[in-house]
Short mmCIF file of C-alpha atoms and ligand atoms in Angstrom, two decimals:
data_model
loop_
_atom_site.label_atom_id
_atom_site.label_comp_id
_atom_site.label_asym_id
_atom_site.label_seq_id
_atom_site.Cartn_x
_atom_site.Cartn_y
_atom_site.Cartn_z
CA MET A 1 53.88 -93.45 -83.88
CA ASP A 2 54.52 -90.54 -81.52
CA ARG A 3 54.33 -86.98 -82.82
CA THR A 4 58.07 -86.39 -83.02
CA VAL A 5 58.64 -89.50 -85.07
CA LEU A 6 55.73 -88.57 -87.35
CA LEU A 7 57.07 -85.04 -87.84
CA LEU A 8 60.53 -86.33 -88.64
CA SER A 9 59.21 -88.79 -91.20
CA VAL A 10 57.24 -86.01 -92.88
CA LEU A 11 60.30 -83.75 -92.91
CA SER A 12 62.46 -86.43 -94.44
CA VAL A 13 59.92 -86.98 -97.24
CA LEU A 14 59.69 -83.25 -97.92
CA ARG A 15 63.43 -82.78 -98.05
CA PRO A 16 64.38 -82.40 -101.73
CA ALA A 17 66.57 -85.17 -103.08
CA VAL A 18 70.07 -83.85 -103.77
CA VAL A 19 71.17 -84.89 -107.22
CA ALA A 20 74.77 -86.03 -107.59
CA LEU A 21 77.04 -85.93 -110.60
CA ASP A 22 75.83 -88.94 -112.52
CA ASN A 23 79.12 -90.63 -113.43
CA GLY A 24 78.74 -93.59 -111.08
CA LEU A 25 81.92 -92.64 -109.16
CA ALA A 26 82.66 -91.73 -105.53
CA LEU A 27 79.69 -93.63 -104.11
CA LYS A 28 81.83 -93.64 -100.96
CA PRO A 29 84.43 -90.99 -100.04
CA THR A 30 87.47 -91.41 -102.30
CA MET A 31 90.63 -92.85 -100.70
CA GLY A 32 94.16 -92.39 -101.94
CA TRP A 33 97.38 -90.39 -101.79
CA LEU A 34 98.01 -86.88 -103.13
CA HIS A 35 101.41 -85.24 -103.32
CA TRP A 36 100.73 -81.59 -102.51
CA GLU A 37 100.99 -80.97 -98.75
CA ARG A 38 104.13 -83.09 -98.31
CA PHE A 39 106.00 -82.57 -101.59
CA MET A 40 104.58 -79.26 -102.84
CA CYS A 41 106.27 -77.82 -105.95
CA ASN A 42 109.68 -79.42 -105.51
CA THR A 43 111.00 -79.70 -109.06
CA ASP A 44 114.67 -80.00 -108.15
CA CYS A 45 115.36 -83.57 -109.23
CA VAL A 46 119.09 -82.88 -109.49
CA ASN A 47 119.62 -82.12 -105.81
CA ASP A 48 116.59 -83.84 -104.32
CA PRO A 49 115.75 -86.81 -106.54
CA ASP A 50 113.79 -88.65 -103.83
CA ASN A 51 111.37 -85.84 -103.11
CA CYS A 52 110.93 -84.00 -106.39
CA ILE A 53 107.76 -84.14 -108.49
CA SER A 54 108.71 -86.84 -110.95
CA GLU A 55 107.31 -90.11 -112.28
CA ARG A 56 109.60 -91.91 -109.85
CA LEU A 57 107.76 -90.49 -106.84
CA TYR A 58 104.38 -91.84 -107.96
CA MET A 59 105.81 -95.19 -109.03
CA GLN A 60 107.49 -95.63 -105.65
CA MET A 61 104.34 -94.57 -103.83
CA ALA A 62 102.29 -97.07 -105.89
CA ASP A 63 104.80 -99.83 -105.07
CA VAL A 64 104.58 -99.11 -101.34
CA MET A 65 100.80 -98.83 -101.44
CA VAL A 66 100.58 -102.39 -102.68
CA LYS A 67 103.37 -103.84 -100.53
CA GLU A 68 102.52 -102.22 -97.23
CA GLY A 69 98.79 -102.86 -96.99
CA TRP A 70 97.54 -99.44 -98.12
CA LYS A 71 95.69 -100.77 -101.13
CA GLU A 72 94.15 -103.50 -99.03
CA ALA A 73 93.02 -100.90 -96.49
CA GLY A 74 91.13 -99.10 -99.29
CA TYR A 75 93.57 -96.42 -100.51
CA GLU A 76 93.24 -96.64 -104.27
CA TYR A 77 94.15 -93.39 -106.06
CA VAL A 78 97.75 -92.21 -106.51
CA CYS A 79 97.38 -88.52 -107.33
CA ILE A 80 99.61 -85.94 -108.96
CA ASP A 81 99.07 -82.32 -107.88
CA ASP A 82 100.48 -79.08 -109.32
CA CYS A 83 103.89 -78.68 -111.06
CA TRP A 84 103.84 -81.79 -113.25
CA PRO A 85 103.51 -80.16 -116.72
CA SER A 86 105.93 -78.53 -119.00
CA HIS A 87 105.52 -74.74 -119.16
CA GLN A 88 104.63 -75.08 -122.86
CA ARG A 89 101.79 -76.93 -124.53
CA ASP A 90 102.80 -79.17 -127.47
CA ALA A 91 102.42 -78.31 -131.18
CA GLN A 92 98.79 -79.56 -131.09
CA GLY A 93 97.98 -77.37 -128.09
CA ARG A 94 97.95 -80.27 -125.63
CA LEU A 95 99.36 -80.28 -122.11
CA GLN A 96 102.53 -82.32 -121.83
CA ALA A 97 104.43 -83.59 -118.81
CA ASP A 98 107.81 -82.05 -118.01
CA PRO A 99 110.11 -84.19 -120.17
CA ASP A 100 112.99 -84.33 -117.67
CA ARG A 101 110.93 -85.30 -114.68
CA PHE A 102 108.43 -87.53 -116.52
CA PRO A 103 110.53 -89.08 -119.32
CA GLY A 104 108.00 -91.88 -119.85
CA GLY A 105 105.01 -89.52 -120.01
CA ILE A 106 101.73 -89.75 -118.14
CA LYS A 107 100.22 -92.59 -120.18
CA LYS A 108 103.08 -94.87 -119.24
CA LEU A 109 102.79 -93.82 -115.61
CA ALA A 110 99.05 -94.58 -115.69
CA ASP A 111 99.78 -98.02 -117.15
CA TYR A 112 102.28 -98.67 -114.36
CA VAL A 113 99.85 -97.57 -111.63
CA HIS A 114 97.08 -99.67 -113.22
CA SER A 115 99.38 -102.70 -113.34
CA LYS A 116 99.47 -102.46 -109.54
CA GLY A 117 95.66 -102.46 -109.36
CA LEU A 118 95.61 -98.76 -108.43
CA LYS A 119 94.28 -95.62 -110.16
CA LEU A 120 96.03 -92.43 -111.27
CA GLY A 121 94.91 -88.88 -110.54
CA ILE A 122 96.11 -85.71 -112.28
CA TYR A 123 95.81 -81.95 -111.63
CA ALA A 124 94.80 -78.99 -113.78
CA ASP A 125 93.21 -75.57 -113.31
CA VAL A 126 90.00 -73.91 -114.52
CA GLY A 127 91.82 -70.60 -115.18
CA VAL A 128 94.68 -69.23 -117.26
CA ASN A 129 97.36 -70.76 -114.99
CA THR A 130 97.58 -73.27 -112.18
CA CYS A 131 98.21 -71.87 -108.71
CA ALA A 132 101.96 -72.50 -109.19
CA LYS A 133 101.85 -70.74 -112.61
CA TYR A 134 101.92 -73.75 -114.93
CA PRO A 135 99.57 -73.67 -117.94
CA GLY A 136 95.88 -73.57 -117.00
CA SER A 137 93.01 -75.12 -118.95
CA LEU A 138 90.97 -72.00 -119.77
CA GLY A 139 90.13 -72.15 -123.47
CA HIS A 140 91.31 -75.80 -123.64
CA TYR A 141 88.75 -77.73 -121.57
CA GLU A 142 87.81 -80.22 -124.30
CA THR A 143 91.40 -80.77 -125.43
CA ASP A 144 92.62 -81.29 -121.86
CA ALA A 145 89.76 -83.61 -120.90
CA GLN A 146 90.46 -85.67 -124.04
CA THR A 147 94.21 -85.70 -123.30
CA PHE A 148 93.57 -87.01 -119.77
CA ALA A 149 91.19 -89.65 -121.16
CA ASP A 150 93.75 -90.67 -123.81
CA TRP A 151 96.32 -91.05 -121.05
CA ASP A 152 93.87 -93.28 -119.16
CA VAL A 153 93.82 -91.01 -116.12
CA ASP A 154 91.14 -91.85 -113.50
CA LEU A 155 90.75 -88.63 -111.51
CA LEU A 156 91.11 -84.92 -112.17
CA LYS A 157 91.72 -82.40 -109.38
CA PHE A 158 90.64 -79.12 -110.96
CA ASP A 159 91.94 -76.05 -109.13
CA GLY A 160 90.45 -72.55 -109.27
CA CYS A 161 93.36 -70.09 -109.54
CA PHE A 162 93.64 -67.32 -112.12
CA LEU A 163 90.00 -67.02 -113.15
CA ASP A 164 87.55 -64.23 -112.47
CA TRP A 165 85.24 -65.60 -109.75
CA THR A 166 82.11 -64.83 -111.77
CA SER A 167 83.23 -67.41 -114.35
CA LEU A 168 83.96 -70.22 -111.85
CA GLY A 169 80.58 -71.95 -112.22
CA GLU A 170 80.68 -71.86 -116.00
CA GLY A 171 84.28 -73.14 -116.06
CA TYR A 172 83.72 -76.03 -113.66
CA ILE A 173 80.48 -77.04 -115.41
CA ASN A 174 82.09 -76.94 -118.86
CA MET A 175 85.00 -79.10 -117.72
CA SER A 176 82.53 -81.56 -116.16
CA LYS A 177 80.76 -81.77 -119.54
CA ALA A 178 84.06 -82.14 -121.38
CA LEU A 179 85.10 -85.03 -119.12
CA ASN A 180 81.73 -86.67 -119.63
CA LYS A 181 82.05 -86.30 -123.40
CA THR A 182 85.26 -88.34 -123.44
CA GLY A 183 83.22 -91.40 -122.45
CA LYS A 184 85.83 -92.39 -119.88
CA SER A 185 84.94 -92.44 -116.17
CA ILE A 186 87.06 -89.71 -114.62
CA LEU A 187 86.41 -88.77 -111.01
CA TYR A 188 86.07 -84.98 -110.80
CA SER A 189 87.51 -83.23 -107.74
CA CYS A 190 86.73 -79.48 -107.62
CA GLU A 191 87.69 -76.39 -105.66
CA TRP A 192 84.81 -74.26 -106.95
CA PRO A 193 83.22 -73.34 -103.57
CA LEU A 194 86.57 -72.46 -101.96
CA TYR A 195 87.20 -69.77 -104.58
CA GLU A 196 83.60 -68.52 -104.56
CA TRP A 197 83.10 -68.16 -100.78
CA ALA A 198 85.25 -64.99 -100.76
CA TYR A 199 82.51 -63.28 -102.77
CA GLN A 200 79.18 -65.07 -102.22
CA LYS A 201 77.50 -68.20 -100.91
CA PRO A 202 78.09 -70.92 -103.51
CA ASN A 203 75.27 -72.88 -105.08
CA TYR A 204 75.76 -76.34 -103.59
CA THR A 205 72.99 -77.90 -105.67
CA ALA A 206 74.89 -77.00 -108.85
CA ILE A 207 78.23 -78.03 -107.31
CA ARG A 208 76.92 -81.46 -106.36
CA GLU A 209 75.54 -81.95 -109.87
CA THR A 210 78.94 -81.06 -111.33
CA CYS A 211 81.64 -82.53 -109.07
CA ASN A 212 82.39 -85.73 -107.12
CA HIS A 213 83.97 -83.75 -104.31
CA TRP A 214 84.71 -80.13 -103.65
CA ARG A 215 87.06 -78.16 -101.42
CA ASN A 216 85.31 -75.51 -99.30
CA SER A 217 88.00 -74.19 -97.02
CA GLU A 218 91.65 -73.17 -97.02
CA ASP A 219 94.60 -75.49 -97.80
CA VAL A 220 95.61 -77.84 -95.02
CA PHE A 221 99.06 -77.33 -93.48
CA ASP A 222 101.07 -79.65 -91.27
CA SER A 223 99.90 -78.08 -88.01
CA TRP A 224 97.22 -78.40 -85.34
CA ASN A 225 96.19 -74.78 -85.97
CA SER A 226 95.39 -75.68 -89.54
CA ILE A 227 93.31 -78.74 -88.57
CA ARG A 228 91.43 -76.68 -85.99
CA SER A 229 90.66 -73.91 -88.38
CA ILE A 230 89.29 -76.37 -90.97
CA LEU A 231 87.08 -77.91 -88.27
CA ASP A 232 85.91 -74.47 -87.14
CA TRP A 233 85.08 -73.47 -90.69
CA THR A 234 83.16 -76.69 -91.21
CA ALA A 235 81.14 -76.39 -88.00
CA LYS A 236 80.34 -72.76 -88.77
CA HIS A 237 78.99 -73.63 -92.22
CA GLN A 238 77.57 -77.06 -91.49
CA ASP A 239 73.93 -76.13 -92.06
CA ILE A 240 74.87 -75.13 -95.62
CA ILE A 241 77.37 -77.82 -96.58
CA VAL A 242 76.35 -81.00 -94.73
CA PRO A 243 73.05 -81.61 -96.59
CA SER A 244 74.88 -81.54 -99.94
CA ALA A 245 77.08 -84.58 -99.11
CA GLY A 246 76.06 -88.09 -100.02
CA PRO A 247 76.96 -90.98 -102.33
CA GLY A 248 78.46 -89.50 -105.50
CA GLY A 249 79.44 -86.10 -104.00
CA TRP A 250 81.35 -85.09 -100.86
CA ASN A 251 82.65 -82.04 -99.03
CA ASP A 252 86.45 -82.17 -99.07
CA PRO A 253 88.22 -80.69 -96.01
CA ASP A 254 91.58 -81.39 -97.73
CA MET A 255 94.38 -83.92 -97.21
CA LEU A 256 95.31 -86.04 -94.21
CA VAL A 257 98.68 -84.84 -92.90
CA ILE A 258 99.09 -87.82 -90.57
CA GLY A 259 102.62 -89.24 -90.60
CA ASN A 260 104.38 -85.91 -91.19
CA PHE A 261 106.00 -83.50 -88.73
CA GLY A 262 103.48 -81.07 -87.26
CA LEU A 263 100.87 -83.12 -85.37
CA SER A 264 101.28 -85.02 -82.11
CA HIS A 265 99.87 -88.54 -82.12
CA ASP A 266 96.75 -87.35 -80.28
CA GLN A 267 96.27 -84.68 -82.94
CA GLN A 268 96.73 -87.24 -85.70
CA GLU A 269 93.99 -89.32 -84.09
CA SER A 270 91.79 -86.23 -83.97
CA GLN A 271 92.29 -85.59 -87.68
CA MET A 272 91.54 -89.22 -88.58
CA ALA A 273 88.46 -89.38 -86.33
CA LEU A 274 86.99 -86.11 -87.53
CA TRP A 275 87.67 -86.83 -91.21
CA ALA A 276 85.76 -90.09 -90.71
CA ILE A 277 82.84 -88.27 -89.09
CA MET A 278 82.82 -85.68 -91.91
CA ALA A 279 82.63 -88.41 -94.61
CA ALA A 280 85.70 -86.73 -96.08
CA PRO A 281 87.70 -88.06 -99.01
CA LEU A 282 90.81 -89.60 -97.42
CA PHE A 283 93.81 -88.37 -99.39
CA MET A 284 97.02 -88.89 -97.44
CA SER A 285 99.80 -86.44 -98.18
CA ASN A 286 102.85 -87.95 -96.53
CA ASP A 287 105.84 -90.11 -97.37
CA LEU A 288 104.61 -93.68 -97.31
CA ARG A 289 108.18 -94.90 -97.94
CA GLY A 290 109.24 -93.99 -94.41
CA ILE A 291 106.13 -93.49 -92.30
CA CYS A 292 106.25 -94.32 -88.59
CA PRO A 293 104.41 -97.51 -87.57
CA ARG A 294 101.97 -95.74 -85.24
CA SER A 295 100.79 -93.31 -87.93
CA LYS A 296 100.57 -96.18 -90.39
CA ALA A 297 98.39 -98.20 -88.01
CA LEU A 298 96.13 -95.19 -87.49
CA LEU A 299 95.73 -94.52 -91.22
CA GLN A 300 95.01 -98.21 -91.80
CA ASN A 301 92.67 -98.60 -88.79
CA LYS A 302 89.80 -100.59 -90.29
CA HIS A 303 87.23 -99.46 -87.73
CA VAL A 304 87.84 -95.79 -88.47
CA ILE A 305 87.85 -96.42 -92.21
CA GLU A 306 84.57 -98.29 -91.84
CA ILE A 307 83.00 -95.18 -90.30
CA ASN A 308 84.38 -92.99 -93.10
CA GLN A 309 83.04 -95.39 -95.74
CA ASP A 310 79.65 -96.04 -94.14
CA PRO A 311 77.26 -96.93 -96.99
CA LEU A 312 74.50 -94.58 -95.83
CA GLY A 313 76.82 -91.75 -96.87
CA LYS A 314 75.52 -89.11 -94.46
CA GLN A 315 78.05 -86.54 -93.35
CA GLY A 316 78.36 -85.97 -89.58
CA TYR A 317 78.60 -82.58 -87.91
CA ARG A 318 79.20 -80.82 -84.62
CA THR A 319 76.33 -81.38 -82.22
CA ALA A 320 77.66 -79.76 -79.05
CA ALA A 321 80.43 -77.47 -77.89
CA MET A 322 81.00 -76.85 -74.22
CA ASN A 323 83.80 -76.33 -71.76
CA SER A 324 86.47 -76.81 -74.47
CA PHE A 325 84.95 -80.12 -75.56
CA GLU A 326 83.29 -80.63 -78.92
CA VAL A 327 81.01 -83.51 -79.80
CA TRP A 328 80.62 -84.50 -83.46
CA GLU A 329 78.15 -87.16 -84.52
CA ARG A 330 77.51 -89.09 -87.69
CA ILE A 331 74.37 -91.10 -88.37
CA MET A 332 75.32 -94.45 -89.89
CA SER A 333 73.66 -97.52 -91.33
CA ASN A 334 72.24 -100.27 -89.09
CA ASN A 335 70.95 -97.90 -86.39
CA SER A 336 74.47 -96.86 -85.51
CA LEU A 337 76.00 -93.58 -84.61
CA ALA A 338 79.67 -92.57 -84.72
CA VAL A 339 80.62 -90.04 -82.08
CA ALA A 340 83.84 -88.07 -81.72
CA VAL A 341 84.55 -86.28 -78.45
CA LEU A 342 87.33 -83.78 -79.03
CA ASN A 343 89.18 -82.16 -76.12
CA LEU A 344 90.25 -78.74 -77.39
CA GLN A 345 91.96 -77.69 -74.17
CA ASP A 346 95.67 -77.61 -74.91
CA ILE A 347 96.86 -77.19 -71.36
CA GLY A 348 96.80 -79.69 -68.53
CA GLY A 349 96.19 -83.41 -68.68
CA PRO A 350 93.43 -85.79 -69.82
CA ARG A 351 89.90 -84.60 -69.02
CA LYS A 352 86.83 -86.67 -68.16
CA PHE A 353 83.74 -86.87 -70.33
CA PRO A 354 80.69 -88.84 -69.12
CA ILE A 355 79.10 -90.69 -72.02
CA VAL A 356 75.55 -89.72 -71.03
CA ILE A 357 76.29 -86.13 -72.11
CA ILE A 358 76.40 -87.08 -75.80
CA PRO A 359 73.45 -85.23 -77.37
CA SER A 360 71.84 -88.29 -78.97
CA TRP A 361 72.52 -90.60 -76.06
CA LYS A 362 68.74 -91.24 -76.14
CA ILE A 363 69.39 -93.90 -78.75
CA CYS A 364 70.51 -96.03 -75.80
CA ASP A 365 66.93 -96.15 -74.54
CA PRO A 366 66.20 -98.96 -73.85
CA ARG A 367 69.63 -100.36 -74.73
CA CYS A 368 72.64 -100.00 -77.03
CA THR A 369 76.14 -101.34 -77.50
CA VAL A 370 79.15 -99.06 -77.15
CA THR A 371 82.57 -99.58 -78.72
CA GLN A 372 85.49 -97.23 -78.35
CA ILE A 373 87.54 -97.10 -81.54
CA LEU A 374 90.13 -94.46 -80.69
CA PRO A 375 92.47 -94.02 -78.90
CA GLN A 376 92.25 -97.78 -78.09
CA TYR A 377 89.78 -100.34 -79.34
CA LYS A 378 87.55 -101.39 -76.46
CA GLU A 379 84.13 -103.03 -76.36
CA PHE A 380 81.92 -101.78 -73.54
CA GLY A 381 79.10 -104.19 -74.39
CA VAL A 382 75.42 -103.47 -73.76
CA GLN A 383 74.61 -100.18 -72.03
CA ASN A 384 71.47 -98.23 -71.16
CA VAL A 385 70.67 -94.55 -70.56
CA GLN A 386 72.04 -94.76 -67.04
CA SER A 387 75.50 -95.86 -68.23
CA ASP A 388 78.35 -94.76 -65.98
CA ILE A 389 81.06 -94.86 -68.69
CA VAL A 390 83.40 -91.88 -68.41
CA PHE A 391 86.04 -91.26 -71.06
CA SER A 392 89.35 -89.67 -70.49
CA VAL A 393 90.37 -87.50 -73.45
CA ASN A 394 93.92 -86.20 -73.86
CA PRO A 395 94.56 -82.52 -74.67
CA THR A 396 93.87 -81.99 -78.42
CA GLY A 397 92.96 -85.69 -78.66
CA THR A 398 89.69 -87.40 -79.50
CA ALA A 399 87.70 -90.35 -78.24
CA LEU A 400 85.95 -91.98 -81.21
CA LEU A 401 82.99 -94.22 -80.42
CA LYS A 402 80.49 -96.35 -82.24
CA ILE A 403 77.09 -96.69 -80.60
CA THR A 404 74.51 -99.12 -81.97
CA ALA A 405 70.91 -98.83 -80.85
CA ILE A 406 68.99 -101.90 -79.77
CA ASN A 407 65.25 -101.52 -80.40
CA SER A 408 65.41 -97.75 -79.95
CA ARG A 409 62.54 -95.59 -81.21
CA PHE A 410 64.73 -92.49 -81.23
CA LYS A 411 65.88 -91.61 -84.72
CA PRO A 412 68.61 -88.95 -84.82
CA SER A 413 68.20 -86.42 -87.61
CA HIS A 414 69.97 -83.26 -88.71
CA LYS A 415 67.03 -81.02 -87.92
CA LEU A 416 66.59 -82.45 -84.47
CA PHE A 417 70.22 -81.89 -83.60
CA TRP A 418 70.30 -78.32 -84.75
CA LYS A 419 67.03 -77.28 -83.16
CA ASN A 420 68.13 -78.57 -79.81
CA GLU A 421 71.54 -76.97 -79.79
CA SER A 422 70.74 -74.37 -77.11
CA ILE A 423 69.11 -77.00 -74.90
CA ARG A 424 72.18 -79.19 -75.12
CA ARG A 425 74.40 -76.31 -74.11
CA ASP A 426 72.34 -75.83 -70.92
CA GLN A 427 72.39 -79.52 -70.13
CA THR A 428 76.12 -79.71 -70.43
CA ASN A 429 77.02 -76.67 -68.35
CA THR A 430 77.75 -78.89 -65.42
CA LEU A 431 80.86 -80.44 -66.99
C1 GLA B 1 95.92 -74.60 -104.34
C2 GLA B 1 95.15 -75.85 -103.87
C3 GLA B 1 96.13 -76.83 -103.25
C4 GLA B 1 97.22 -77.21 -104.25
C5 GLA B 1 97.91 -75.95 -104.75
C6 GLA B 1 98.85 -76.26 -105.88
O1 GLA B 1 96.42 -73.87 -103.28
O2 GLA B 1 94.14 -75.50 -102.97
O3 GLA B 1 95.44 -77.98 -102.80
O4 GLA B 1 96.63 -77.93 -105.29
O5 GLA B 1 96.96 -74.98 -105.21
O6 GLA B 1 99.45 -75.12 -106.40
#
């Protein structure tokens, strides 16, 4: 064994195991649909019955998910966000759905969604109110957890508005315990770190022990600026957040906005590719009833989904940034690596990127296979370190690749990537 390999093995043994929330859920990043980015707090069912937050919306989405191949592609959770409840709790102090918009109630909706072989998610808040000023769960954690369990809900998105930041940890932990106490498996999606970052560095060990996924950065909008700023935030904090991801607990960069209005097709491919590299939960927020075929094919692309769902469960990260290109890499099972090459230059035409510049290209010594997954599927077959493949990447687009080592002794690792960052920058100056 050479010294580098020995050192890396020692480091991997020394690295403390990160303990996940022990509810047996989210062993792979969660996949589903969530209403917020596309439908927001539209409660006007009189004038806008097709787009308002009502039981009809989720039932229609569940129908389409089964009929149009979404369920088969892996999208399983149909999730309600803010603005579903009545402004008043019931006589027993329980949350209740708005009676006009949810005449059947949540239990009946859950039964419907389950009858389609799908799961239902609901939304609540750790503080006095939800972000849209509906009743929050503070002081009612056990009652609300039990209500959700009685309704047979499968996932809770727990927001962090209207609570003093010093109480966030206690609130999220107590709700986690309350959910556990119900005895029903309820996937727990948190926003704890997002609300804490404004004041201090969150404790990711505690967060991972408490939640199945957690939002770190600002809400996604339907724009390229928004996607870029989430990616920038993630790269800037990757040394803190990446090690905390793994089976049972994931960093959540927020919803996929593919199929809406604000992203070009290249940008939609960039979001899909990078969310796969980041091992992100894949919650689409779009209108599946009328989505364009190209966006649908992208969201259902089985090769990209396979990268997102890789069983090793290691989150990828940015490994190089040069000349308005970024390279993001994710270590996967079976000696494979997923690589996204993002062209951030939003002027001009497609730009060339020689494959040998990828920081861990060494895994192709002595040989590897290379497959391009986005923008088009293409098998390049067996390659070696001298490969002359050059990609052409559109402005704000991404080339997504899968590289599988053949008999390589090079084992990529987080530490190796980060230590060598400055060296890689020098090597890539020639682009
Ligand atoms: C916050 C969350 C969003 C959404 C809204 C609802 O902003 O971060 O994802 O849930 O609240 O009001």
